[in-house]
CSV table of C-alpha atoms in Angstrom, one decimal:
chain,number,residue,atom,x,y,z
A,42,MET,CA,0.0,0.0,0.0
A,43,ALA,CA,1.4,3.4,-1.0
A,44,THR,CA,0.2,6.8,-0.1
A,45,SER,CA,1.2,9.7,-2.3
A,46,THR,CA,3.4,12.4,-0.7
A,47,ASN,CA,3.6,14.9,-3.3
A,48,GLY,CA,0.5,-10.2,-19.7
A,49,GLU,CA,1.4,-13.7,-18.7
A,50,ASP,CA,-1.5,-13.6,-16.3
A,51,GLU,CA,-4.9,-12.0,-16.8
A,52,GLN,CA,-5.4,-8.3,-16.2
A,53,LYS,CA,-7.0,-9.4,-12.9
A,54,GLY,CA,-3.8,-11.2,-11.7
A,55,GLY,CA,-3.9,-14.4,-9.8
A,56,GLY,CA,-2.6,-14.6,-6.3
A,57,GLY,CA,0.1,-17.3,-6.6
A,58,SER,CA,0.1,-21.0,-7.4
A,59,SER,CA,-2.3,-22.4,-4.8
A,60,SER,CA,-5.0,-24.8,-5.9
A,61,SER,CA,-8.3,-23.0,-6.3
A,62,SER,CA,-10.0,-26.0,-4.5
A,63,SER,CA,-8.3,-25.2,-1.2
A,64,THR,CA,-10.7,-24.2,1.6
A,65,ILE,CA,-8.3,-21.5,2.7
A,66,HIS,CA,-8.4,-18.5,0.5
A,67,ALA,CA,-5.6,-18.6,-2.1
A,68,LYS,CA,-4.7,-15.0,-1.5
A,69,THR,CA,-3.6,-15.3,2.1
A,70,LEU,CA,-0.2,-16.3,3.5
A,71,LEU,CA,-1.9,-17.6,6.6
A,72,LYS,CA,-1.3,-21.4,6.3
A,73,SER,CA,-3.4,-22.1,9.4
A,74,GLU,CA,-6.9,-22.9,8.0
A,75,SER,CA,-8.5,-22.6,11.4
A,76,LEU,CA,-6.9,-19.2,12.1
A,77,TYR,CA,-7.9,-17.8,8.8
A,78,HIS,CA,-11.5,-19.0,9.2
A,79,TYR,CA,-11.5,-17.6,12.8
A,80,ILE,CA,-10.6,-14.2,11.3
A,81,LEU,CA,-13.5,-14.5,8.8
A,82,GLU,CA,-15.9,-15.7,11.4
A,83,THR,CA,-15.2,-12.9,13.9
A,84,SER,CA,-14.9,-10.0,11.4
A,85,VAL,CA,-16.1,-10.6,7.9
A,86,ASP,CA,-19.0,-13.0,8.4
A,87,PRO,CA,-20.9,-10.9,11.0
A,88,ARG,CA,-20.6,-7.7,9.0
A,89,GLU,CA,-20.5,-8.6,5.3
A,90,PRO,CA,-23.5,-7.2,3.4
A,91,GLU,CA,-25.6,-9.9,1.8
A,92,CYS,CA,-24.9,-8.6,-1.7
A,93,LEU,CA,-21.1,-9.0,-1.1
A,94,ARG,CA,-21.7,-12.4,0.3
A,95,GLU,CA,-23.6,-13.4,-2.8
A,96,LEU,CA,-20.9,-12.1,-5.1
A,97,ARG,CA,-18.3,-13.9,-3.1
A,98,ARG,CA,-20.1,-17.1,-3.6
A,99,ILE,CA,-20.4,-16.5,-7.4
A,100,SER,CA,-16.7,-15.7,-7.5
A,101,ALA,CA,-15.8,-18.8,-5.5
A,102,ALA,CA,-17.7,-21.0,-8.0
A,103,HIS,CA,-15.8,-19.6,-11.0
A,104,PRO,CA,-13.1,-21.8,-12.5
A,105,ARG,CA,-10.5,-19.0,-12.0
A,106,ASN,CA,-11.7,-18.1,-8.5
A,107,ILE,CA,-8.1,-17.7,-7.4
A,108,MET,CA,-8.3,-14.3,-9.1
A,109,THR,CA,-10.8,-12.9,-6.6
A,110,SER,CA,-9.8,-10.7,-3.7
A,111,ALA,CA,-9.7,-12.1,-0.2
A,112,PRO,CA,-12.8,-11.1,1.9
A,113,ASP,CA,-10.7,-9.8,4.9
A,114,GLU,CA,-8.7,-7.7,2.5
A,115,VAL,CA,-11.9,-6.3,0.9
A,116,GLN,CA,-13.4,-5.5,4.3
A,117,PHE,CA,-10.2,-3.5,5.2
A,118,PHE,CA,-10.4,-1.6,2.0
A,119,GLY,CA,-14.0,-0.7,2.7
A,120,MET,CA,-13.0,0.9,6.0
A,121,LEU,CA,-9.9,2.5,4.4
A,122,LEU,CA,-12.1,4.2,1.8
A,123,LYS,CA,-14.3,5.7,4.4
A,124,ILE,CA,-11.3,6.9,6.4
A,125,LEU,CA,-10.0,8.6,3.3
A,126,ASN,CA,-13.4,10.1,2.6
A,127,ALA,CA,-12.8,8.7,-0.9
A,128,LYS,CA,-15.1,9.8,-3.7
A,129,ASN,CA,-13.1,9.4,-6.9
A,130,THR,CA,-11.4,6.0,-7.4
A,131,ILE,CA,-10.0,3.6,-9.9
A,132,GLU,CA,-9.6,-0.2,-10.0
A,133,LEU,CA,-7.3,-2.0,-12.4
A,134,GLY,CA,-8.3,-5.6,-12.7
A,135,VAL,CA,-12.0,-6.3,-11.9
A,136,PHE,CA,-12.7,-10.0,-12.4
A,137,THR,CA,-16.3,-10.6,-11.2
A,138,GLY,CA,-16.4,-7.3,-9.4
A,139,TYR,CA,-16.3,-8.5,-5.7
A,140,SER,CA,-13.7,-5.9,-4.6
A,141,LEU,CA,-15.4,-3.4,-6.9
A,142,LEU,CA,-18.7,-3.8,-5.2
A,143,ALA,CA,-17.1,-3.3,-1.8
A,144,THR,CA,-15.6,-0.1,-3.1
A,145,ALA,CA,-18.9,1.1,-4.5
A,146,LEU,CA,-20.7,0.4,-1.2
A,147,ALA,CA,-18.1,2.4,0.7
A,148,LEU,CA,-18.3,5.5,-1.5
A,149,PRO,CA,-20.9,8.2,-1.1
A,150,HIS,CA,-23.9,8.2,-3.5
A,151,ASP,CA,-22.1,10.5,-6.0
A,152,GLY,CA,-18.8,8.6,-5.8
A,153,LYS,CA,-17.2,7.3,-8.9
A,154,ILE,CA,-15.1,4.3,-9.8
A,155,LEU,CA,-13.3,3.9,-13.1
A,156,ALA,CA,-13.1,0.1,-13.5
A,157,LEU,CA,-10.6,-1.3,-16.1
A,158,ASP,CA,-10.3,-5.0,-17.2
A,159,THR,CA,-9.6,-6.9,-20.4
A,160,ASN,CA,-12.5,-9.3,-19.8
A,161,ARG,CA,-16.1,-8.0,-19.6
A,162,GLU,CA,-17.5,-11.6,-19.5
A,163,SER,CA,-16.3,-12.2,-15.9
A,164,TYR,CA,-17.5,-8.7,-14.8
A,165,GLU,CA,-21.0,-9.4,-16.2
A,166,LEU,CA,-21.3,-12.4,-13.9
A,167,GLY,CA,-21.3,-10.1,-10.9
A,168,LEU,CA,-23.2,-7.2,-12.6
A,169,PRO,CA,-26.7,-8.4,-11.6
A,170,VAL,CA,-25.6,-8.3,-7.9
A,171,ILE,CA,-24.1,-4.9,-8.3
A,172,HIS,CA,-27.3,-3.6,-9.9
A,173,LYS,CA,-29.4,-5.2,-7.1
A,174,ALA,CA,-27.1,-3.5,-4.5
A,175,GLY,CA,-28.1,-0.1,-6.1
A,176,VAL,CA,-24.5,1.0,-6.8
A,177,ALA,CA,-24.1,0.4,-10.5
A,178,HIS,CA,-24.4,4.1,-11.2
A,179,LYS,CA,-21.1,4.7,-9.5
A,180,ILE,CA,-19.1,2.4,-11.8
A,181,ASP,CA,-17.7,3.3,-15.2
A,182,PHE,CA,-16.5,-0.1,-16.6
A,183,ARG,CA,-14.2,-0.1,-19.6
A,184,GLU,CA,-13.0,-3.2,-21.3
A,185,GLY,CA,-9.4,-3.3,-22.6
A,186,PRO,CA,-5.8,-2.8,-21.5
A,187,ALA,CA,-5.4,-0.3,-18.7
A,188,LEU,CA,-2.3,1.6,-19.9
A,189,PRO,CA,-3.8,3.4,-22.8
A,190,VAL,CA,-6.7,4.6,-20.6
A,191,LEU,CA,-4.3,5.8,-18.0
A,192,ASP,CA,-2.3,7.7,-20.6
A,193,GLN,CA,-5.4,9.2,-22.0
A,194,LEU,CA,-6.3,10.5,-18.5
A,195,LEU,CA,-2.8,11.9,-18.0
A,196,ALA,CA,-3.0,13.7,-21.4
A,197,ASP,CA,-5.5,16.1,-19.7
A,198,GLU,CA,-3.7,18.1,-16.9
A,199,LYS,CA,-7.1,18.5,-15.1
A,200,ASN,CA,-7.1,14.7,-14.2
A,201,LYS,CA,-3.8,14.8,-12.4
A,202,GLY,CA,-4.1,14.6,-8.6
A,203,THR,CA,-7.9,13.9,-8.7
A,204,LEU,CA,-8.1,10.3,-7.5
A,205,ASP,CA,-8.5,9.5,-3.9
A,206,PHE,CA,-7.7,5.8,-4.1
A,207,ALA,CA,-6.5,3.2,-6.6
A,208,PHE,CA,-6.6,-0.6,-6.3
A,209,VAL,CA,-4.3,-2.6,-8.6
A,210,ASP,CA,-4.8,-6.4,-9.0
A,211,ALA,CA,-3.9,-6.8,-12.6
A,212,ASP,CA,-1.0,-8.1,-14.8
A,213,LYS,CA,2.1,-8.0,-12.7
A,214,SER,CA,4.4,-7.3,-15.6
A,215,ASN,CA,2.9,-3.8,-15.8
A,216,TYR,CA,2.9,-2.9,-12.1
A,217,LEU,CA,5.7,-0.5,-12.5
A,218,ASN,CA,4.1,1.1,-15.5
A,219,TYR,CA,0.8,1.4,-13.6
A,220,HIS,CA,2.7,2.9,-10.6
A,221,GLU,CA,4.3,5.7,-12.7
A,222,ARG,CA,0.9,6.8,-14.0
A,223,LEU,CA,-1.1,6.4,-10.8
A,224,VAL,CA,1.3,8.4,-8.8
A,225,GLU,CA,0.4,11.3,-11.0
A,226,LEU,CA,-3.3,10.7,-11.0
A,227,VAL,CA,-3.7,10.2,-7.2
A,228,ARG,CA,-3.9,13.2,-5.0
A,229,VAL,CA,-1.4,14.1,-2.3
A,230,GLY,CA,-2.5,12.0,0.7
A,231,GLY,CA,-4.3,9.5,-1.5
A,232,VAL,CA,-3.6,5.8,-1.5
A,233,ILE,CA,-2.6,3.3,-4.1
A,234,ALA,CA,-3.1,-0.4,-3.1
A,235,TYR,CA,-1.2,-3.1,-5.0
A,236,ASP,CA,-2.3,-6.7,-4.5
A,237,ASN,CA,-0.2,-9.9,-4.6
A,238,THR,CA,3.1,-8.2,-3.7
A,239,LEU,CA,4.4,-11.2,-1.9
A,240,TRP,CA,3.3,-13.6,-4.6
A,241,GLU,CA,2.4,-16.3,-2.1
A,242,GLY,CA,5.7,-15.8,-0.2
A,243,THR,CA,7.9,-16.7,-3.2
A,244,VAL,CA,9.5,-13.3,-3.2
A,245,ALA,CA,11.5,-14.5,-0.2
A,246,ALA,CA,12.2,-18.0,-1.5
A,247,PRO,CA,15.8,-19.1,-2.0
A,248,PRO,CA,17.2,-19.3,-5.5
A,249,ASP,CA,17.0,-23.1,-5.6
A,250,ALA,CA,13.3,-23.2,-4.5
A,251,PRO,CA,11.2,-25.6,-6.6
A,252,LEU,CA,9.0,-23.0,-8.3
A,253,SER,CA,7.3,-23.2,-11.6
A,254,GLU,CA,8.7,-21.2,-14.5
A,255,ARG,CA,5.7,-18.8,-14.3
A,256,ASP,CA,5.9,-18.4,-10.5
A,257,ARG,CA,9.7,-17.8,-10.7
A,258,MET,CA,9.2,-15.1,-13.4
A,259,ILE,CA,6.4,-13.3,-11.6
A,260,SER,CA,8.2,-13.6,-8.2
A,261,GLU,CA,11.2,-11.8,-9.8
A,262,ILE,CA,8.9,-9.1,-11.2
A,263,MET,CA,7.3,-8.5,-7.8
A,264,ARG,CA,10.7,-8.3,-6.1
A,265,ALA,CA,11.8,-5.7,-8.6
A,266,PHE,CA,8.5,-3.8,-8.1
A,267,ASN,CA,8.8,-3.9,-4.3
A,268,SER,CA,12.4,-2.6,-4.4
A,269,VAL,CA,11.4,0.3,-6.7
A,270,ILE,CA,8.5,1.6,-4.6
A,271,ALA,CA,10.6,1.1,-1.4
A,272,ALA,CA,13.0,3.7,-2.9
A,273,ASP,CA,10.3,6.0,-4.4
A,274,PRO,CA,10.5,9.4,-2.6
A,275,ARG,CA,7.0,10.3,-4.0
A,276,VAL,CA,5.2,7.9,-1.7
A,277,GLU,CA,5.4,6.4,1.8
A,278,ILE,CA,4.6,2.7,2.0
A,279,SER,CA,3.3,0.0,4.2
A,280,HIS,CA,3.6,-3.7,3.2
A,281,LEU,CA,0.7,-5.5,4.9
A,282,SER,CA,0.9,-9.2,5.7
A,283,ILE,CA,2.2,-11.3,8.5
A,284,ALA,CA,5.7,-10.2,9.6
A,285,ASP,CA,8.6,-11.8,7.7
A,286,GLY,CA,12.1,-10.7,6.9
A,287,TYR,CA,11.4,-9.9,3.3
A,288,ILE,CA,8.7,-7.4,4.3
A,289,LEU,CA,11.0,-5.6,6.7
A,290,GLU,CA,13.8,-5.4,4.1
A,291,THR,CA,11.5,-3.9,1.4
A,292,SER,CA,9.3,-1.6,3.4
A,293,VAL,CA,10.5,-0.9,7.0
A,294,ASP,CA,14.2,-0.9,6.6
A,295,PRO,CA,14.5,1.6,3.6
A,296,ARG,CA,12.0,4.0,5.3
A,297,GLU,CA,12.4,3.7,9.1
A,298,PRO,CA,13.7,7.0,10.6
A,299,GLU,CA,16.9,6.5,12.4
A,300,CYS,CA,15.3,7.5,15.7
A,301,LEU,CA,12.7,4.7,15.3
A,302,ARG,CA,15.4,2.2,14.4
A,303,GLU,CA,17.4,3.2,17.5
A,304,LEU,CA,14.4,2.7,19.8
A,305,ARG,CA,13.6,-0.6,18.1
A,306,ARG,CA,17.1,-1.8,19.0
A,307,ILE,CA,16.7,-0.6,22.6
A,308,SER,CA,13.3,-2.4,22.8
A,309,ALA,CA,14.6,-5.6,21.3
A,310,ALA,CA,17.4,-5.7,23.9
A,311,HIS,CA,15.0,-5.4,26.8
A,312,PRO,CA,14.3,-8.6,28.8
A,313,ARG,CA,10.6,-8.1,27.9
A,314,GLY,CA,11.3,-7.1,24.3
A,315,VAL,CA,8.4,-9.3,23.1
A,316,MET,CA,6.1,-6.5,24.4
A,317,ALA,CA,7.3,-4.1,21.7
A,318,SER,CA,5.0,-3.6,18.7
A,319,ALA,CA,6.1,-5.2,15.4
A,320,PRO,CA,7.9,-2.7,13.0
A,321,ASP,CA,5.6,-3.4,10.0
A,322,GLU,CA,2.6,-2.8,12.2
A,323,VAL,CA,4.1,0.4,13.5
A,324,GLN,CA,4.8,1.6,9.9
A,325,PHE,CA,1.2,0.9,9.0
A,326,LEU,CA,-0.1,2.8,12.0
A,327,GLY,CA,2.0,5.8,11.1
A,328,MET,CA,0.5,5.9,7.6
A,329,LEU,CA,-3.0,5.4,9.0
A,330,LEU,CA,-2.6,8.3,11.4
A,331,LYS,CA,-1.7,10.6,8.4
A,332,ILE,CA,-4.7,9.3,6.4
A,333,LEU,CA,-6.9,10.1,9.4
A,334,ASN,CA,-5.4,13.6,9.7
A,335,ALA,CA,-5.0,12.7,13.3
A,336,LYS,CA,-4.1,15.3,15.8
A,337,ASN,CA,-5.5,14.1,19.2
A,338,THR,CA,-4.7,10.6,20.2
A,339,ILE,CA,-4.3,8.2,23.1
A,340,GLU,CA,-2.0,5.2,23.7
A,341,VAL,CA,-2.9,2.6,26.3
A,342,GLY,CA,0.2,0.6,27.0
A,343,VAL,CA,3.5,2.3,26.1
A,344,PHE,CA,6.5,0.0,27.1
A,345,THR,CA,9.7,1.7,25.8
A,346,GLY,CA,7.7,4.1,23.6
A,347,TYR,CA,8.5,2.5,20.1
A,348,SER,CA,5.0,2.8,18.8
A,349,LEU,CA,4.5,6.0,20.7
A,350,LEU,CA,7.4,7.6,18.9
A,351,ALA,CA,6.0,6.5,15.5
A,352,THR,CA,2.7,8.1,16.5
A,353,ALA,CA,4.4,11.3,17.5
A,354,LEU,CA,6.4,11.4,14.3
A,355,ALA,CA,3.2,11.0,12.3
A,356,LEU,CA,1.2,13.8,14.1
A,357,PRO,CA,1.5,17.5,13.2
A,358,HIS,CA,3.7,19.8,15.3
A,359,ASP,CA,0.7,20.7,17.5
A,360,GLY,CA,-0.5,17.1,17.8
A,361,LYS,CA,-1.1,15.5,21.2
A,362,ILE,CA,-0.8,12.0,22.6
A,363,LEU,CA,-2.0,11.0,26.0
A,364,ALA,CA,0.2,8.0,26.9
A,365,LEU,CA,-0.8,5.7,29.7
A,366,ASP,CA,1.3,2.9,31.3
A,367,THR,CA,1.8,1.5,34.8
A,368,ASN,CA,5.6,1.4,34.3
A,369,ARG,CA,7.5,4.7,33.8
A,370,GLU,CA,10.8,2.9,34.0
A,371,SER,CA,10.5,1.2,30.6
A,372,TYR,CA,9.2,4.4,29.0
A,373,GLU,CA,12.2,6.3,30.3
A,374,LEU,CA,14.5,3.9,28.4
A,375,GLY,CA,13.1,5.3,25.2
A,376,LEU,CA,12.6,8.9,26.4
A,377,PRO,CA,16.1,10.1,25.4
A,378,VAL,CA,15.5,9.0,21.8
A,379,ILE,CA,12.0,10.7,21.8
A,380,HIS,CA,13.6,13.9,23.0
A,381,LYS,CA,16.4,13.6,20.3
A,382,ALA,CA,13.6,13.2,17.7
A,383,GLY,CA,12.1,16.5,18.7
A,384,VAL,CA,8.6,15.2,19.5
A,385,ALA,CA,8.6,14.9,23.3
A,386,HIS,CA,6.4,18.0,23.5
A,387,LYS,CA,3.5,16.1,21.8
A,388,ILE,CA,3.5,13.4,24.6
A,389,ASP,CA,1.6,13.6,27.9
A,390,PHE,CA,2.8,10.5,29.8
A,391,ARG,CA,0.9,9.4,32.8
A,392,GLU,CA,1.9,6.5,35.1
A,393,GLY,CA,-0.8,4.4,36.5
A,394,PRO,CA,-3.8,2.2,35.6
A,395,ALA,CA,-5.6,3.4,32.5
A,396,LEU,CA,-9.2,2.9,33.6
A,397,PRO,CA,-9.3,5.6,36.3
A,398,LEU,CA,-7.8,8.1,33.8
A,399,LEU,CA,-10.3,7.2,31.1
A,400,ASP,CA,-13.1,7.5,33.6
A,401,GLN,CA,-11.7,10.9,34.6
A,402,LEU,CA,-11.8,12.0,31.0
A,403,LEU,CA,-15.3,10.8,30.5
A,404,ALA,CA,-16.5,12.7,33.6
A,405,ASN,CA,-16.1,15.8,31.5
A,406,GLU,CA,-18.6,15.8,28.6
A,407,LYS,CA,-16.3,18.0,26.6
A,408,ASN,CA,-13.8,15.2,26.2
A,409,LYS,CA,-16.3,12.8,24.5
A,410,GLY,CA,-15.8,12.4,20.8
A,411,THR,CA,-12.5,14.4,20.7
A,412,LEU,CA,-9.9,11.6,20.0
A,413,ASP,CA,-9.0,10.9,16.4
A,414,PHE,CA,-7.2,7.6,17.2
A,415,ALA,CA,-6.5,5.2,20.0
A,416,PHE,CA,-3.9,2.4,20.2
A,417,VAL,CA,-4.4,-0.3,22.9
A,418,ASP,CA,-1.6,-2.7,23.7
A,419,ALA,CA,-2.1,-3.2,27.4
A,420,ASP,CA,-3.5,-5.8,29.8
A,421,LYS,CA,-5.8,-8.0,27.8
A,422,THR,CA,-8.1,-8.6,30.8
A,423,ASN,CA,-9.3,-5.0,30.4
A,424,TYR,CA,-9.7,-4.8,26.6
A,425,LEU,CA,-13.5,-4.8,26.9
A,426,ASN,CA,-13.4,-2.2,29.6
A,427,TYR,CA,-11.1,0.0,27.5
A,428,HIS,CA,-13.4,-0.5,24.5
A,429,GLU,CA,-16.5,0.7,26.3
A,430,ARG,CA,-14.7,3.9,27.3
A,431,LEU,CA,-12.7,4.6,24.1
A,432,VAL,CA,-15.8,4.3,21.9
A,433,GLU,CA,-17.2,7.3,23.7
A,434,LEU,CA,-13.9,9.2,23.6
A,435,VAL,CA,-13.1,8.7,19.9
A,436,ARG,CA,-14.9,10.9,17.4
A,437,VAL,CA,-17.2,9.5,14.7
A,438,GLY,CA,-15.0,8.3,11.9
A,439,GLY,CA,-12.0,7.9,14.4
A,440,VAL,CA,-10.2,4.6,14.8
A,441,ILE,CA,-9.4,2.4,17.8
A,442,ALA,CA,-6.6,-0.2,17.1
A,443,TYR,CA,-6.3,-3.2,19.4
A,444,ASP,CA,-3.0,-5.2,19.3
A,445,ASN,CA,-2.6,-9.0,19.9
A,446,THR,CA,-6.1,-9.9,18.9
A,447,LEU,CA,-4.9,-13.3,17.6
A,448,TRP,CA,-2.8,-14.1,20.6
A,449,GLY,CA,-0.2,-16.1,18.8
A,450,GLY,CA,-2.8,-17.9,16.8
A,451,THR,CA,-4.2,-19.5,20.0
A,452,VAL,CA,-7.7,-18.0,19.5
A,453,ALA,CA,-8.2,-20.7,16.8
A,454,ALA,CA,-6.6,-23.5,18.7
A,455,PRO,CA,-8.6,-26.7,19.5
A,456,PRO,CA,-9.8,-27.2,23.1
A,457,ASP,CA,-7.1,-29.9,23.7
A,458,ALA,CA,-4.2,-27.7,22.4
A,459,PRO,CA,-1.2,-27.9,24.8
A,460,LEU,CA,-1.3,-24.3,26.0
A,461,SER,CA,0.0,-22.9,29.2
A,462,GLU,CA,-2.6,-21.8,31.8
A,463,ARG,CA,-1.8,-18.2,31.1
A,464,ASP,CA,-2.1,-18.5,27.3
A,465,ARG,CA,-5.3,-20.4,27.6
A,466,MET,CA,-6.8,-17.7,29.9
A,467,LEU,CA,-5.6,-14.9,27.6
A,468,SER,CA,-6.8,-16.7,24.5
A,469,GLU,CA,-10.3,-17.1,26.0
A,470,MET,CA,-10.3,-13.4,26.9
A,471,THR,CA,-9.2,-12.4,23.4
A,472,ARG,CA,-11.9,-14.6,21.8
A,473,ALA,CA,-14.5,-13.0,24.0
A,474,PHE,CA,-13.3,-9.5,23.1
A,475,ASN,CA,-13.2,-10.3,19.4
A,476,SER,CA,-16.8,-11.7,19.5
A,477,THR,CA,-18.0,-8.6,21.4
A,478,VAL,CA,-16.5,-6.0,19.0
A,479,ALA,CA,-17.7,-8.1,16.0
A,480,ALA,CA,-21.3,-7.6,17.3
A,481,ASP,CA,-20.9,-3.9,18.4
A,482,PRO,CA,-23.1,-1.7,16.2
A,483,ARG,CA,-21.2,1.4,17.2
A,484,VAL,CA,-18.2,0.4,15.2
A,485,GLU,CA,-17.2,-1.2,11.9
A,486,ILE,CA,-14.2,-3.5,12.2
A,487,SER,CA,-11.3,-5.0,10.2
A,488,HIS,CA,-9.2,-7.8,11.6
A,489,LEU,CA,-5.7,-7.6,10.1
A,490,SER,CA,-3.4,-10.6,10.4
A,491,ILE,CA,-0.2,-8.4,10.7
A,492,ALA,CA,2.0,-9.0,13.7
A,493,ASP,CA,0.0,-10.8,16.4
A,494,GLY,CA,-3.3,-9.6,15.0
A,495,LEU,CA,-4.5,-6.0,14.8
A,496,THR,CA,-8.2,-5.2,15.1
A,497,LEU,CA,-9.3,-1.8,13.7
A,498,CYS,CA,-12.6,-0.3,15.0
A,499,ARG,CA,-13.9,2.7,13.2
A,500,ARG,CA,-16.6,4.6,15.1
A,501,LEU,CA,-19.9,5.0,13.4
A,502,GLY,CA,-22.3,7.8,13.8
């Protein structure tokens, strides 16, 4: 995923070489079928509109169903489009229109999507569902190669910087060509999302890995693409998936400010270094804060301040973070780095349990609905208590992010799994939390499988 800062496969590109008959979605790197289905059962299934569910079934029955977007990815994009206040978008690679329908549902009534694909036949399979959903008027579908259409748009200066969002899931051989054009068409602060950028994990495969000729070729294309955008000064990037070394090398490492890198090293050397947020997660949250235009935030659980520093760097000069933790000692390990980064003035650190402080804020009606963003990585026993309070403190359209919502994958473990007493208890608490927010009508949710599970809750009106 990139946000603007100033072929051999179909145009709707397949997501790797997995068998389309697999019960786990082909476009996920999660190899635990139970964990993947847990994510769907606690985020997508309770919230997916019936029209999207119907089109997902149609897509799954298609002989080339591997080409359809994953439902958890589509749910996340729906939330992202609302956070962006997107109105003018483009989609390169449409297939049956499953992700296209999700985009159309997320846009306002007068929103527009330019949808480009070389195959109208697949799109027409989903078109009756799109019409039934009442959003067909938002879609301008054009059959044919995308590059000539993009060049035609760029020929008119008025089109430059007019798109809020672009989604690319098309021929991988042209990803770099698409990128060069879309960077000019998307507005400053807009987002371009590229699918399949890990090509089922083969981008990190050793040279002697037993890959098909096609997979080896596309893997090389994706590695080249990832390297180029990692070095592109026109965008900041976030590579979303489960953490692995390749992702860090191609997204975090080339972009991480030296102060964050230093604090990451300090955190890793701590005896409780496991408590620090994952670097790819922190990079994503930094981008999300900018997309939100966040200025007033809260962090419950600070540790050494690694994620806190990333938040402070993402906020404007007059931004504010209320940082709550029961242990000042760990925070003070990172404080010299925070001072050196010049952002300490944005942070109001308070030592002690978070609940009394949240209750104190809520006692003043003026504080309700004033936070743009909240990040919770604290005691799991109180996640539901934090949620009840933060939903009132965060503004409509604001986001609450909860860390560790997969608890090492144990949330999907069978009852007889050999877990420690502590892990079993925390796993049960996390499952209860996930079920509760999945049913909470005050928020829409997206359960991301990055790091140890990150649940985003966007407050509804």
